[in-house]
mmCIF file of C-alpha atoms and ligand atoms in Angstrom:
data_model
loop_
_atom_site.group_PDB
_atom_site.id
_atom_site.type_symbol
_atom_site.label_atom_id
_atom_site.label_comp_id
_atom_site.label_asym_id
_atom_site.label_seq_id
_atom_site.Cartn_x
_atom_site.Cartn_y
_atom_site.Cartn_z
ATOM 1 C CA MET A 1 -4.292 -24.382 18.604
ATOM 2 C CA THR A 2 -4.632 -25.014 14.829
ATOM 3 C CA TRP A 3 -3.325 -22.752 12.298
ATOM 4 C CA LYS A 4 -5.704 -21.945 9.352
ATOM 5 C CA ILE A 5 -3.926 -20.234 6.090
ATOM 6 C CA ASP A 6 -5.502 -18.338 4.021
ATOM 7 C CA LEU A 7 -3.406 -17.924 0.492
ATOM 8 C CA ARG A 8 -5.531 -15.321 -0.482
ATOM 9 C CA GLN A 9 -4.202 -13.612 2.020
ATOM 10 C CA VAL A 10 -0.502 -14.283 1.990
ATOM 11 C CA LYS A 11 -0.869 -13.518 -1.821
ATOM 12 C CA SER A 12 -2.025 -9.993 -0.771
ATOM 13 C CA PHE A 13 0.375 -9.562 1.232
ATOM 14 C CA CYS A 14 3.568 -10.737 -0.506
ATOM 15 C CA SER A 15 2.223 -8.469 -3.889
ATOM 16 C CA LYS A 16 1.802 -5.724 -1.252
ATOM 17 C CA ALA A 17 5.658 -6.179 0.247
ATOM 18 C CA LEU A 18 6.912 -6.574 -3.120
ATOM 19 C CA GLY A 19 5.118 -3.510 -4.486
ATOM 20 C CA GLN A 20 6.371 -1.789 -2.023
ATOM 21 C CA MET A 21 10.096 -2.850 -2.633
ATOM 22 C CA SER A 22 9.753 -2.075 -6.355
ATOM 23 C CA CYS A 23 13.062 -0.502 -8.200
ATOM 24 C CA CYS A 24 12.560 1.865 -11.179
ATOM 25 C CA ASP A 25 13.324 0.273 -14.418
ATOM 26 C CA LEU A 26 15.821 3.411 -15.440
ATOM 27 C CA CYS A 27 16.995 4.290 -12.519
ATOM 28 C CA GLY A 28 16.855 2.162 -9.440
ATOM 29 C CA ALA A 29 14.894 4.115 -6.890
ATOM 30 C CA ASN A 30 12.260 3.206 -4.857
ATOM 31 C CA VAL A 31 8.666 3.394 -7.041
ATOM 32 C CA ASN A 32 5.639 4.580 -5.313
ATOM 33 C CA LYS A 33 2.533 6.047 -6.595
ATOM 34 C CA SER A 34 2.931 8.164 -9.702
ATOM 35 C CA PHE A 35 1.186 10.533 -12.023
ATOM 36 C CA LEU A 36 1.099 12.074 -15.815
ATOM 37 C CA LEU A 37 -1.307 15.001 -16.327
ATOM 38 C CA GLY A 38 -3.045 14.525 -13.586
ATOM 39 C CA TYR A 39 -3.863 10.746 -13.893
ATOM 40 C CA GLN A 40 -3.043 8.412 -11.035
ATOM 41 C CA LEU A 41 -1.148 5.165 -13.380
ATOM 42 C CA ARG A 42 -1.621 1.803 -12.420
ATOM 43 C CA GLN A 43 2.116 0.730 -12.888
ATOM 44 C CA THR A 44 4.712 -0.074 -10.563
ATOM 45 C CA LEU A 45 8.219 -0.310 -13.237
ATOM 46 C CA LEU A 46 9.184 3.373 -13.053
ATOM 47 C CA CYS A 47 9.596 6.099 -10.546
ATOM 48 C CA GLN A 48 7.738 9.735 -10.611
ATOM 49 C CA ASN A 49 11.048 11.446 -12.125
ATOM 50 C CA CYS A 50 11.307 8.980 -15.347
ATOM 51 C CA ILE A 51 7.805 8.774 -15.897
ATOM 52 C CA SER A 52 7.860 12.825 -16.325
ATOM 53 C CA ASP A 53 11.029 12.772 -18.067
ATOM 54 C CA LEU A 54 10.143 10.450 -20.926
ATOM 55 C CA PRO A 55 9.997 11.727 -24.295
ATOM 56 C CA TYR A 56 6.411 12.196 -25.097
ATOM 57 C CA PHE A 57 5.060 13.912 -28.000
ATOM 58 C CA ASP A 58 3.589 17.180 -27.083
ATOM 59 C CA GLN A 59 -0.035 16.185 -27.419
ATOM 60 C CA THR A 60 -1.353 19.493 -27.058
ATOM 61 C CA ILE A 61 0.419 21.001 -29.379
ATOM 62 C CA ILE A 62 -1.559 18.544 -32.441
ATOM 63 C CA SER A 63 -4.770 18.215 -30.655
ATOM 64 C CA GLY A 64 -3.789 14.688 -30.166
ATOM 65 C CA ASN A 65 -3.990 13.646 -33.390
ATOM 66 C CA LEU A 66 -0.529 13.897 -35.322
ATOM 67 C CA LEU A 67 -1.649 13.928 -39.142
ATOM 68 C CA SER A 68 -2.201 17.306 -38.179
ATOM 69 C CA TRP A 69 1.136 18.164 -38.149
ATOM 70 C CA PRO A 70 1.882 18.367 -42.059
ATOM 71 C CA ALA A 71 5.474 16.880 -42.142
ATOM 72 C CA ILE A 72 4.236 13.821 -40.655
ATOM 73 C CA HIS A 73 1.415 13.360 -43.236
ATOM 74 C CA ARG A 74 3.513 14.170 -45.614
ATOM 75 C CA ALA A 75 5.213 11.494 -44.408
ATOM 76 C CA LEU A 76 2.884 8.899 -44.616
ATOM 77 C CA PRO A 77 0.558 9.098 -47.698
ATOM 78 C CA ASN A 78 -2.416 7.044 -49.138
ATOM 79 C CA ILE A 79 -3.306 5.843 -45.639
ATOM 80 C CA HIS A 80 -6.531 5.029 -44.850
ATOM 81 C CA PHE A 81 -6.818 5.815 -41.204
ATOM 82 C CA ASP A 82 -8.269 9.376 -39.958
ATOM 83 C CA GLN A 83 -6.469 10.326 -36.858
ATOM 84 C CA LEU A 84 -2.797 9.201 -35.797
ATOM 85 C CA PHE A 85 -2.338 9.234 -31.638
ATOM 86 C CA ALA A 86 1.252 8.110 -30.795
ATOM 87 C CA LEU A 87 2.520 7.972 -27.150
ATOM 88 C CA SER A 88 6.477 8.747 -28.005
ATOM 89 C CA PRO A 89 9.067 9.078 -31.140
ATOM 90 C CA TYR A 90 10.643 5.665 -31.529
ATOM 91 C CA THR A 91 13.973 6.182 -29.023
ATOM 92 C CA TYR A 92 15.370 5.726 -26.080
ATOM 93 C CA PRO A 93 14.064 4.048 -23.737
ATOM 94 C CA PHE A 94 10.587 3.388 -25.477
ATOM 95 C CA ASP A 95 12.738 1.742 -28.541
ATOM 96 C CA LYS A 96 14.813 -0.767 -25.799
ATOM 97 C CA TRP A 97 11.402 -1.494 -23.855
ATOM 98 C CA LEU A 98 9.824 -2.745 -27.597
ATOM 99 C CA ALA A 99 12.533 -4.702 -28.425
ATOM 100 C CA GLN A 100 12.744 -6.283 -24.801
ATOM 101 C CA MET A 101 9.125 -7.329 -25.008
ATOM 102 C CA LYS A 102 8.966 -8.334 -28.395
ATOM 103 C CA TYR A 103 11.924 -10.493 -28.383
ATOM 104 C CA LEU A 104 12.386 -11.201 -24.450
ATOM 105 C CA GLY A 105 8.484 -11.781 -23.464
ATOM 106 C CA ARG A 106 8.655 -8.715 -20.954
ATOM 107 C CA PHE A 107 5.231 -8.597 -20.669
ATOM 108 C CA GLU A 108 4.839 -6.163 -17.948
ATOM 109 C CA LEU A 109 5.557 -3.779 -20.272
ATOM 110 C CA ALA A 110 2.269 -3.934 -21.988
ATOM 111 C CA ASN A 111 0.667 -2.632 -18.948
ATOM 112 C CA LEU A 112 2.949 0.193 -18.522
ATOM 113 C CA PHE A 113 2.394 1.029 -22.595
ATOM 114 C CA GLY A 114 -1.234 0.833 -21.903
ATOM 115 C CA THR A 115 -1.443 2.856 -18.586
ATOM 116 C CA LEU A 116 0.690 5.949 -20.593
ATOM 117 C CA LEU A 117 -1.568 5.868 -23.456
ATOM 118 C CA CYS A 118 -4.645 5.529 -21.354
ATOM 119 C CA ALA A 119 -3.221 9.076 -19.154
ATOM 120 C CA GLN A 120 -2.572 10.944 -22.195
ATOM 121 C CA TRP A 121 -5.435 9.855 -24.105
ATOM 122 C CA GLN A 122 -7.737 10.729 -21.002
ATOM 123 C CA ALA A 123 -5.810 14.166 -20.833
ATOM 124 C CA MET A 124 -7.018 14.568 -24.822
ATOM 125 C CA GLN A 125 -10.718 13.884 -24.076
ATOM 126 C CA THR A 126 -10.680 16.695 -21.195
ATOM 127 C CA ASN A 127 -9.307 19.162 -23.559
ATOM 128 C CA GLN A 128 -11.210 18.404 -26.891
ATOM 129 C CA VAL A 129 -14.520 17.182 -27.642
ATOM 130 C CA LYS A 130 -13.233 13.901 -29.194
ATOM 131 C CA LEU A 131 -15.618 11.242 -30.865
ATOM 132 C CA PRO A 132 -16.986 8.268 -28.798
ATOM 133 C CA ILE A 133 -15.288 5.125 -29.470
ATOM 134 C CA ASP A 134 -17.015 2.242 -30.533
ATOM 135 C CA LEU A 135 -14.478 -0.438 -30.873
ATOM 136 C CA VAL A 136 -10.796 -1.050 -29.766
ATOM 137 C CA LEU A 137 -8.296 -3.857 -32.396
ATOM 138 C CA SER A 138 -5.431 -4.451 -32.381
ATOM 139 C CA VAL A 139 -3.054 -5.541 -34.913
ATOM 140 C CA PRO A 140 -2.950 -9.137 -35.714
ATOM 141 C CA LEU A 141 -0.107 -11.576 -35.812
ATOM 142 C CA HIS A 142 -0.730 -14.436 -38.579
ATOM 143 C CA VAL A 143 -0.978 -17.549 -36.828
ATOM 144 C CA LYS A 144 2.366 -18.959 -37.459
ATOM 145 C CA LYS A 145 4.063 -16.102 -36.222
ATOM 146 C CA TRP A 146 1.949 -16.116 -32.692
ATOM 147 C CA GLN A 147 2.830 -19.388 -32.891
ATOM 148 C CA ILE A 148 6.319 -18.789 -32.807
ATOM 149 C CA ARG A 149 6.349 -15.713 -30.349
ATOM 150 C CA GLY A 150 3.311 -17.174 -28.361
ATOM 151 C CA TYR A 151 1.692 -13.722 -28.255
ATOM 152 C CA ASN A 152 0.972 -10.453 -29.957
ATOM 153 C CA GLN A 153 2.496 -7.806 -28.153
ATOM 154 C CA ALA A 154 -0.131 -5.173 -29.898
ATOM 155 C CA HIS A 155 -3.206 -7.331 -28.292
ATOM 156 C CA LEU A 156 -1.628 -6.855 -24.877
ATOM 157 C CA ILE A 157 -0.932 -3.574 -24.954
ATOM 158 C CA ALA A 158 -4.627 -2.607 -26.505
ATOM 159 C CA LYS A 159 -5.945 -5.078 -23.855
ATOM 160 C CA SER A 160 -4.325 -3.383 -20.954
ATOM 161 C CA PHE A 161 -5.755 -0.004 -22.424
ATOM 162 C CA ALA A 162 -9.183 -1.367 -23.598
ATOM 163 C CA SER A 163 -9.859 -2.548 -20.007
ATOM 164 C CA GLN A 164 -8.489 0.940 -18.204
ATOM 165 C CA LEU A 165 -10.551 3.203 -19.932
ATOM 166 C CA SER A 166 -13.286 0.474 -20.145
ATOM 167 C CA LEU A 167 -13.675 -0.046 -23.923
ATOM 168 C CA PRO A 168 -14.779 -2.651 -26.074
ATOM 169 C CA TYR A 169 -12.322 -4.747 -27.135
ATOM 170 C CA ASP A 170 -12.619 -7.616 -30.013
ATOM 171 C CA GLU A 171 -9.284 -9.263 -30.586
ATOM 172 C CA LYS A 172 -10.569 -11.871 -32.941
ATOM 173 C CA LEU A 173 -12.273 -9.545 -35.742
ATOM 174 C CA VAL A 174 -9.490 -8.737 -37.743
ATOM 175 C CA VAL A 175 -7.673 -11.889 -38.868
ATOM 176 C CA ARG A 176 -4.476 -12.286 -40.777
ATOM 177 C CA ILE A 177 -4.829 -14.903 -43.289
ATOM 178 C CA LYS A 178 -1.270 -14.228 -45.251
ATOM 179 C CA HIS A 179 2.160 -14.608 -43.602
ATOM 180 C CA ASN A 180 3.884 -11.922 -45.031
ATOM 181 C CA ALA A 181 7.866 -11.452 -45.569
ATOM 182 C CA SER A 182 9.566 -8.819 -43.008
ATOM 183 C CA GLN A 183 8.244 -5.328 -44.315
ATOM 184 C CA MET A 184 11.714 -3.941 -43.076
ATOM 185 C CA GLY A 185 13.755 -1.708 -45.820
ATOM 186 C CA LYS A 186 10.095 -1.335 -48.086
ATOM 187 C CA THR A 187 8.955 1.244 -49.951
ATOM 188 C CA GLY A 188 5.679 2.688 -48.929
ATOM 189 C CA SER A 189 4.284 1.099 -52.418
ATOM 190 C CA GLN A 190 6.286 -2.371 -51.801
ATOM 191 C CA ARG A 191 4.577 -2.825 -48.166
ATOM 192 C CA ARG A 192 1.143 -2.165 -50.286
ATOM 193 C CA LYS A 193 1.582 -4.624 -52.395
ATOM 194 C CA ASN A 194 3.193 -7.323 -49.748
ATOM 195 C CA LEU A 195 0.505 -6.475 -47.771
ATOM 196 C CA ALA A 196 -2.717 -6.612 -50.734
ATOM 197 C CA LYS A 197 -5.557 -9.224 -49.116
ATOM 198 C CA THR A 198 -3.715 -10.219 -45.888
ATOM 199 C CA PHE A 199 -6.553 -9.184 -43.911
ATOM 200 C CA ILE A 200 -10.204 -10.541 -43.196
ATOM 201 C CA LEU A 201 -13.092 -10.184 -41.092
ATOM 202 C CA GLN A 202 -14.385 -12.678 -39.217
ATOM 203 C CA GLU A 203 -17.706 -11.326 -38.789
ATOM 204 C CA GLN A 204 -19.751 -8.414 -40.103
ATOM 205 C CA ILE A 205 -19.690 -5.370 -37.760
ATOM 206 C CA ALA A 206 -22.585 -3.601 -36.504
ATOM 207 C CA ASN A 207 -23.995 -0.832 -37.852
ATOM 208 C CA ASN A 208 -23.738 1.393 -34.788
ATOM 209 C CA ILE A 209 -19.997 1.037 -34.922
ATOM 210 C CA LYS A 210 -18.438 4.292 -36.782
ATOM 211 C CA HIS A 211 -15.208 4.791 -35.008
ATOM 212 C CA VAL A 212 -13.062 2.709 -34.527
ATOM 213 C CA LEU A 213 -9.467 2.681 -32.510
ATOM 214 C CA ILE A 214 -6.702 0.430 -33.909
ATOM 215 C CA ILE A 215 -3.520 -0.432 -31.374
ATOM 216 C CA ASP A 216 0.082 -0.876 -32.512
ATOM 217 C CA ASP A 217 3.178 -1.064 -31.079
ATOM 218 C CA VAL A 218 5.125 1.048 -33.604
ATOM 219 C CA VAL A 219 4.086 2.688 -36.749
ATOM 220 C CA THR A 220 6.805 3.598 -39.821
ATOM 221 C CA THR A 221 4.528 4.183 -42.949
ATOM 222 C CA GLY A 222 1.243 3.100 -41.632
ATOM 223 C CA THR A 223 0.303 0.392 -44.199
ATOM 224 C CA THR A 224 -0.011 -2.382 -41.680
ATOM 225 C CA VAL A 225 -3.218 -0.114 -40.035
ATOM 226 C CA SER A 226 -4.292 1.037 -43.665
ATOM 227 C CA GLU A 227 -4.945 -1.907 -45.009
ATOM 228 C CA ILE A 228 -7.333 -3.307 -42.163
ATOM 229 C CA SER A 229 -9.155 0.867 -42.411
ATOM 230 C CA LYS A 230 -10.252 0.151 -45.898
ATOM 231 C CA LEU A 231 -11.703 -3.161 -44.463
ATOM 232 C CA LEU A 232 -13.651 -1.490 -41.995
ATOM 233 C CA LYS A 233 -14.506 1.150 -44.119
ATOM 234 C CA LYS A 234 -15.853 -0.773 -46.529
ATOM 235 C CA THR A 235 -18.325 -2.022 -43.822
ATOM 236 C CA GLY A 236 -19.373 1.185 -42.699
ATOM 237 C CA VAL A 237 -17.269 2.539 -40.424
ATOM 238 C CA GLU A 238 -16.307 6.005 -40.876
ATOM 239 C CA THR A 239 -13.591 6.719 -38.541
ATOM 240 C CA VAL A 240 -10.395 5.056 -37.761
ATOM 241 C CA THR A 241 -8.057 6.016 -35.289
ATOM 242 C CA LEU A 242 -4.624 4.595 -34.772
ATOM 243 C CA VAL A 243 -3.264 4.442 -31.547
ATOM 244 C CA THR A 244 0.309 3.332 -30.834
ATOM 245 C CA VAL A 245 3.197 3.832 -28.479
ATOM 246 C CA CYS A 246 6.146 4.675 -31.020
ATOM 247 C CA LEU A 247 5.937 6.502 -34.326
ATOM 248 C CA THR A 248 9.256 5.953 -36.543
ATOM 249 C CA LEU A 249 9.111 7.683 -39.994
ATOM 250 C CA PRO A 250 10.447 6.112 -43.128
ATOM 251 C CA LYS A 251 13.457 7.909 -44.081
ATOM 252 C CA THR A 252 13.685 10.229 -46.952
ATOM 253 C CA LYS A 253 16.074 9.957 -49.859
HETATM 254 ZN ZN1 ZN B 1 13.159 6.374 -12.349
#
């Protein structure tokens, strides 16, 4: 008798077995199916209790747009995007996860962030009449930084988000041509000066692209996405929505 091993079946069996054994990243409990706001999540990192307990912004109070909150609008002057959708303030466990993803290469977190953003975004779509999305972009890294790090965390989150919502995603349209010094500790106007002429568009945007979503991991002053928004609006884009995992506002003196 000869044995034929189908590698695909072995792989599927192993991944199912491993899936069943996965432990919650935060509390160690077994991870089964998880839901958020009625949507089943495509993730195996967190148990249902931890998913429910994460420190999300309450999207219903702010109509899915943090700029409708006057204190946040005041804290982000001179911005050129129109809406801001963030999952959570920059706090535990998101701050820890974002650092692990950025510096330790925990790529599986991109899918968790993409999935959580998707569930929250879809819940807001059913509650409100929202503009259709014509294109999804992510904030690009300069090629030098990309070579050192090997990946762009905003791109990984955007890819997961766009594929789960079947939205067109273009990772090459916006290119960062200037390798800026760190933005940390700079004021809004210093950041704007530092970022001038940092980005270019690789090609013309089609006339029918009116609403663009830009994905980032953390937003502080919004100046980076503002620079990209200015470029997009010069080419006929009417509305830019910034979608980010975390928002951390600049400290007021
Ligand atoms: Zn848990």
